[in-house]
PDB file of C-alpha atoms in Angstrom:
ATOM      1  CA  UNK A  93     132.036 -51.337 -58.266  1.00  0.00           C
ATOM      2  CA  UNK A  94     133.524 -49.772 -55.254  1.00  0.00           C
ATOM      3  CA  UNK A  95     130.895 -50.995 -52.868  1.00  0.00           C
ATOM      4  CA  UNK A  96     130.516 -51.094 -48.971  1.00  0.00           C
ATOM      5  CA  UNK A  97     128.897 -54.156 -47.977  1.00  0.00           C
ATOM      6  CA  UNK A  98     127.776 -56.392 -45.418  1.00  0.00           C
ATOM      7  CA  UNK A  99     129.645 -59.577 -44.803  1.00  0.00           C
ATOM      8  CA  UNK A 100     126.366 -61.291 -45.997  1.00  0.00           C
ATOM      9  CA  UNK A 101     126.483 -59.731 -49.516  1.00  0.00           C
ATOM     10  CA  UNK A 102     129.745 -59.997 -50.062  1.00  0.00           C
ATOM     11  CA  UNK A 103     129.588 -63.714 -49.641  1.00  0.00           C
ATOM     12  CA  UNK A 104     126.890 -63.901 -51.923  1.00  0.00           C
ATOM     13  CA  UNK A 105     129.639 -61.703 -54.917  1.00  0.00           C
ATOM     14  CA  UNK A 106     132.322 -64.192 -53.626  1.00  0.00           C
ATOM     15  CA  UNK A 107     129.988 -67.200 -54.728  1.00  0.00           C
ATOM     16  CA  UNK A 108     129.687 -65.726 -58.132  1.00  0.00           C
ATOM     17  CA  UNK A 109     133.405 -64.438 -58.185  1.00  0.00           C
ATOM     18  CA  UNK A 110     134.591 -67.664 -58.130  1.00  0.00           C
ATOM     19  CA  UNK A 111     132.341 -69.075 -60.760  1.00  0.00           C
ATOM     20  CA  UNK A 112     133.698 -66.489 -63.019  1.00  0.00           C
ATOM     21  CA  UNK A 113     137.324 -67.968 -62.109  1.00  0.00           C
ATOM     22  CA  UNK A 114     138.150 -64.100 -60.873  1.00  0.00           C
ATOM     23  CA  UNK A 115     140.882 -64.360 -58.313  1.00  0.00           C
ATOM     24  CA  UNK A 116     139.953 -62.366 -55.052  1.00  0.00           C
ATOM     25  CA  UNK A 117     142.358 -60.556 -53.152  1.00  0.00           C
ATOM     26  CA  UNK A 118     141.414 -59.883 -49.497  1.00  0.00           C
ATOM     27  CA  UNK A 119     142.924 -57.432 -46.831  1.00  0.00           C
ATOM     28  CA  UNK A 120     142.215 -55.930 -43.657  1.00  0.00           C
ATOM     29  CA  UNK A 121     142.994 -53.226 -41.038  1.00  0.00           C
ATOM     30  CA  UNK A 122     141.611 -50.033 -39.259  1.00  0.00           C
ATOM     31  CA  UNK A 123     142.787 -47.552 -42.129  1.00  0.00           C
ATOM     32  CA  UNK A 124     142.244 -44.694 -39.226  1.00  0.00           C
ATOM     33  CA  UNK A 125     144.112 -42.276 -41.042  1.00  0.00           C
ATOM     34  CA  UNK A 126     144.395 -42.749 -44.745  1.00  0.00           C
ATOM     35  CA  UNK A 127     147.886 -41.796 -45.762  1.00  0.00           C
ATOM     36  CA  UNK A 128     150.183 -42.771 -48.391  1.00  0.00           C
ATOM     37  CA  UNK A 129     151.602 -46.221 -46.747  1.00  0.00           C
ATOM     38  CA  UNK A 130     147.736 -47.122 -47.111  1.00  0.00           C
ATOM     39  CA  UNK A 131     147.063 -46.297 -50.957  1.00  0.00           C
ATOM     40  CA  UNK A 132     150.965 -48.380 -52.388  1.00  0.00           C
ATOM     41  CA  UNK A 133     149.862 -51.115 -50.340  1.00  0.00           C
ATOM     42  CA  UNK A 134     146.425 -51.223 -51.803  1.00  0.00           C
ATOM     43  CA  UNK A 135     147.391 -50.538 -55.028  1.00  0.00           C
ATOM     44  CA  UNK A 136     149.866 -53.417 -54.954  1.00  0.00           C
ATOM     45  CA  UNK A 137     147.505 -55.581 -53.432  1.00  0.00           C
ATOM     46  CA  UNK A 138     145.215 -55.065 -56.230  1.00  0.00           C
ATOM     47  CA  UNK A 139     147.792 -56.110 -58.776  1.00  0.00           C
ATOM     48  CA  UNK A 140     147.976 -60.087 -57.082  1.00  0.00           C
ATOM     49  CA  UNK A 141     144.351 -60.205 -58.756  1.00  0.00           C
ATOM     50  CA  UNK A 142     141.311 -59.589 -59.775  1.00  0.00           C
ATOM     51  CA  UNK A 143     139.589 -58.398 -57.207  1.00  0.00           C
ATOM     52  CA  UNK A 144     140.516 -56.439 -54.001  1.00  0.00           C
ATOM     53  CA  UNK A 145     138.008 -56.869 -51.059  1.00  0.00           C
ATOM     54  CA  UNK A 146     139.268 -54.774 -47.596  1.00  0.00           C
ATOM     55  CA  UNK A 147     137.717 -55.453 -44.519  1.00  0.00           C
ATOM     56  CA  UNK A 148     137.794 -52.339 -41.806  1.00  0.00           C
ATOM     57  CA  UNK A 149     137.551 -53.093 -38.642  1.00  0.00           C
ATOM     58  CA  UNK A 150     134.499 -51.443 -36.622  1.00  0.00           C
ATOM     59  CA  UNK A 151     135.380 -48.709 -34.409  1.00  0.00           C
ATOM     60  CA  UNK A 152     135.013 -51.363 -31.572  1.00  0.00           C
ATOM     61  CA  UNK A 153     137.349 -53.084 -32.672  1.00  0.00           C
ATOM     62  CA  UNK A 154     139.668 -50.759 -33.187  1.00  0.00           C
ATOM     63  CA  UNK A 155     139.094 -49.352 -29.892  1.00  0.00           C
ATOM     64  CA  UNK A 156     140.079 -52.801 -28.430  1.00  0.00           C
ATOM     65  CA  UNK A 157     143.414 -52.822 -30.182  1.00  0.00           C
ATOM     66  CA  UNK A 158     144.385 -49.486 -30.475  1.00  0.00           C
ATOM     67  CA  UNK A 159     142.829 -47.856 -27.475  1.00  0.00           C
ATOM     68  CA  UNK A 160     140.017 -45.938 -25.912  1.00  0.00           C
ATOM     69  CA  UNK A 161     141.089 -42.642 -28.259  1.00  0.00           C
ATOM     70  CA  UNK A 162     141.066 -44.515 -31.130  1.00  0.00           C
ATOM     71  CA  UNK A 163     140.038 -44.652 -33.840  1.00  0.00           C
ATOM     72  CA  UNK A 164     140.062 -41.226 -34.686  1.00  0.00           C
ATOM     73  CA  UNK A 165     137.914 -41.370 -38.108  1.00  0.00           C
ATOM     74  CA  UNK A 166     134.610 -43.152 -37.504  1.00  0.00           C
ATOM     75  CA  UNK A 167     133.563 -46.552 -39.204  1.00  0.00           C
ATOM     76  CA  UNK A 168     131.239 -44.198 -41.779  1.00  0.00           C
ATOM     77  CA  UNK A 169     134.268 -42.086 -42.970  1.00  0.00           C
ATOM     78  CA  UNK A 170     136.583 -44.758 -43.182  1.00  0.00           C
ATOM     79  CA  UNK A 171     134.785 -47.376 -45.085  1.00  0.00           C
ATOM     80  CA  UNK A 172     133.408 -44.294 -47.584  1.00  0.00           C
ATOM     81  CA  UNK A 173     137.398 -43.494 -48.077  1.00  0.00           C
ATOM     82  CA  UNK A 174     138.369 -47.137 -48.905  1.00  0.00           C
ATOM     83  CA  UNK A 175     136.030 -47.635 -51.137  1.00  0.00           C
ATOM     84  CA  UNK A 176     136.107 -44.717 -53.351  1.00  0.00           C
ATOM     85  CA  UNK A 177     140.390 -45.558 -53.893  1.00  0.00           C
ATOM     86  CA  UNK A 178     140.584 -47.191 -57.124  1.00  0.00           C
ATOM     87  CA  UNK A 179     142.504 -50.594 -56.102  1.00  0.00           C
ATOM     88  CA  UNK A 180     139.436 -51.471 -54.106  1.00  0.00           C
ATOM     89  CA  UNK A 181     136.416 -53.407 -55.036  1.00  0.00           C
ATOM     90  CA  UNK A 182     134.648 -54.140 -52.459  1.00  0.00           C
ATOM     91  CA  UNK A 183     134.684 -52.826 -48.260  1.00  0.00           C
ATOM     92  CA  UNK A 184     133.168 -54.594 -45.417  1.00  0.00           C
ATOM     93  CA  UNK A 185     133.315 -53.975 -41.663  1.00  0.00           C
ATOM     94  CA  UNK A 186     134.174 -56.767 -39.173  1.00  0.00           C
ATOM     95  CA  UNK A 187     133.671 -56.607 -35.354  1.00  0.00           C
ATOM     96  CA  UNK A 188     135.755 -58.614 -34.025  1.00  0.00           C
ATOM     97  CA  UNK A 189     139.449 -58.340 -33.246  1.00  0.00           C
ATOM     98  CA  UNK A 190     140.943 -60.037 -36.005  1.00  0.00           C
ATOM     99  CA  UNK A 191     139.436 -61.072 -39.584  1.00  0.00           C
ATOM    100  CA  UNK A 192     139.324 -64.722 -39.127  1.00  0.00           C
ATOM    101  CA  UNK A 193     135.695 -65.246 -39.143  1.00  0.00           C
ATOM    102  CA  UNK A 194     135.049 -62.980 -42.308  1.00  0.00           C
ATOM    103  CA  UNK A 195     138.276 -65.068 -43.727  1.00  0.00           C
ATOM    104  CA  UNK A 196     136.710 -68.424 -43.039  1.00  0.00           C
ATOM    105  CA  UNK A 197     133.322 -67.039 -44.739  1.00  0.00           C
ATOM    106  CA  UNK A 198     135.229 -65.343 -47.901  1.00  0.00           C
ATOM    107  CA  UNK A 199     137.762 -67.936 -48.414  1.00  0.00           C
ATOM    108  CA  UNK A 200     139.907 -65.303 -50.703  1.00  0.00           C
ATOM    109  CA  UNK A 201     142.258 -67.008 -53.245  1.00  0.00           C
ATOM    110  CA  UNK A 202     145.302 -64.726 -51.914  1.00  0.00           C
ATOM    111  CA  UNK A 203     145.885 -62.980 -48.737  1.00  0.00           C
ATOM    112  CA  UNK A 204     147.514 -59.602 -48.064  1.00  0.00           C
ATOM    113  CA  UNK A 205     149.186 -58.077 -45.222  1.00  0.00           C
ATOM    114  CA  UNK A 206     151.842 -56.384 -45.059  1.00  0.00           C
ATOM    115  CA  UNK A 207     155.277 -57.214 -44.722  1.00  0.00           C
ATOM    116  CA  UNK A 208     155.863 -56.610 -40.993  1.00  0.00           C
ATOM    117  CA  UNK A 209     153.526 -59.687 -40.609  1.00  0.00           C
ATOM    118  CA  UNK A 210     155.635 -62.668 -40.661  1.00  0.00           C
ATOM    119  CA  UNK A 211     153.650 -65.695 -42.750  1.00  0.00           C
ATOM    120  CA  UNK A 212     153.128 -67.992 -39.948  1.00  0.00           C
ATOM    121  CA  UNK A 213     151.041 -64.960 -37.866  1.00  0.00           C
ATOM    122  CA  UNK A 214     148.507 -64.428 -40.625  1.00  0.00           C
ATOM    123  CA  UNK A 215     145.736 -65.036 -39.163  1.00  0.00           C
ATOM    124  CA  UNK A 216     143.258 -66.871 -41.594  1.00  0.00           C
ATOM    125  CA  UNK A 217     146.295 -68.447 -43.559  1.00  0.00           C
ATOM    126  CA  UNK A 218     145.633 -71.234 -42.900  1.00  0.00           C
ATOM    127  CA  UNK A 219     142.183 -71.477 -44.132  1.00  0.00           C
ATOM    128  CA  UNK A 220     143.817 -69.578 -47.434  1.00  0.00           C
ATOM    129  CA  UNK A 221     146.093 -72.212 -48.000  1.00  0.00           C
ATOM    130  CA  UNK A 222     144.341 -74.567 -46.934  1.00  0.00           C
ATOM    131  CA  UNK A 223     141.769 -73.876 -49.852  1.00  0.00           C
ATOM    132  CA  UNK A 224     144.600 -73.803 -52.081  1.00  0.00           C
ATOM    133  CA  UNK A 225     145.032 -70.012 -52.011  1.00  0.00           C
ATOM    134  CA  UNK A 226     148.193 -68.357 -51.558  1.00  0.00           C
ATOM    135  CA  UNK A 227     149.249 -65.408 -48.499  1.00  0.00           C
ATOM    136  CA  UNK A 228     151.638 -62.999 -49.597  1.00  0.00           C
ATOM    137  CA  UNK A 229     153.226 -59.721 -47.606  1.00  0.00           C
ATOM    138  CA  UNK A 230     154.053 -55.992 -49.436  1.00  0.00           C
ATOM    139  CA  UNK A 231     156.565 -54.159 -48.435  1.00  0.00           C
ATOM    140  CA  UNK A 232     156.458 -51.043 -47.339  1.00  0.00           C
ATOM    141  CA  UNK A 233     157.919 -47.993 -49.445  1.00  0.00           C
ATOM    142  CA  UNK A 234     157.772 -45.694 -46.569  1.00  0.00           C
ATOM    143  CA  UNK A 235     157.612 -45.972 -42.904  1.00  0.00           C
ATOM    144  CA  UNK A 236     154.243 -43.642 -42.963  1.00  0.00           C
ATOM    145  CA  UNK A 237     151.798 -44.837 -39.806  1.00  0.00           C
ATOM    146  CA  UNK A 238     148.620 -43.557 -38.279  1.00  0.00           C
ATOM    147  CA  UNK A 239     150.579 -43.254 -35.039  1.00  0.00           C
ATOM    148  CA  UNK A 240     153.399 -41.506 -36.072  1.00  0.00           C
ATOM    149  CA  UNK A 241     151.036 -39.212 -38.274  1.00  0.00           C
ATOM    150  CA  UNK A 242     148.953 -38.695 -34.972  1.00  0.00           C
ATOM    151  CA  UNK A 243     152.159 -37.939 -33.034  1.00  0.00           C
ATOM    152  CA  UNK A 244     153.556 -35.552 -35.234  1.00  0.00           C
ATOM    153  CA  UNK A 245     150.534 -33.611 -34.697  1.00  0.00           C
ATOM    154  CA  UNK A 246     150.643 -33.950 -30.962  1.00  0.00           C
ATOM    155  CA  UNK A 247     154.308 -32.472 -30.838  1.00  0.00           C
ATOM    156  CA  UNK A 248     153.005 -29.391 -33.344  1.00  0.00           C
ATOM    157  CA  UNK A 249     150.485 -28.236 -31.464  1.00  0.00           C
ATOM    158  CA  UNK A 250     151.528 -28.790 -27.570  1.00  0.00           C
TER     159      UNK A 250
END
């Protein structure tokens, strides 16, 4: 499987999904810099189901949240990483800031974030559980971040 695709398509695989009782798992974030924090916390995503979908958001978006000099690996390269870890199922790219709309569309079974998210500011929770669906949080093994991986390089090479 492994695919990247639009929001549109993926819908459509969600329809049939849930007619083959699979239980989707759905995630999101800017994955700028893929490093190990990313790959536990997909691969124990994975394990609440059947299915992982990730949404990435565009480089827009990410832009908007993390800055003007991010992100620092392009919407292309990103997506094409996700999708070729073994966890994930399916990739698509949202635009805006957070994943509610794509949420509201997908309506996963379980959502994922991780565990510096407290429950009650998931956004799209409540359309989760709402559906019956469950949200859950991962810890994190290590305290591995894009930022701190972007300024360990900055102190290296002043």
């Amino acid at each position: 499987m492994n695919a990247i695709l639009s929001q549109e398509e993926l819908i459509k695989i969600r329809e049939q999904l849930a007619a083959q009782n699979k239980k989707v798992v759905f995630t999101n974030g800017c994955f700028d810099i893929i490093h190990a924090g990313h790959i536990d916390y997909l691969i124990k995503a994975k394990q609440l189901g059947d299915i992982l979908i990730v949404a990435v958001n565009s480089d827009e978006s990410v832009r908007r949240i993390k800055g003007e000099k991010r992100p620092i690996l392009k919407q292309e390269e990103r997506t094409f990483i996700i999708s070729n870890l073994k966890p994930v199922d399916y990739v698509t790219v949202f635009e805006e800031d957070t994943p509610y709309e794509i949420i509201k569309k997908l309506v996963p079974d379980i959502l994922v974030k991780g565990a510096d998210w407290s429950k009650d500011k998931i956004v799209g929770a409540d359309i989760v559980e709402n559906n019956g669906g469950a949200v859950e949080t991962i810890e994190f093994v290590n305290i591995q971040s894009t930022s701190n991986i972007i300024n360990t390089i900055l102190d290296r090479y002043k």
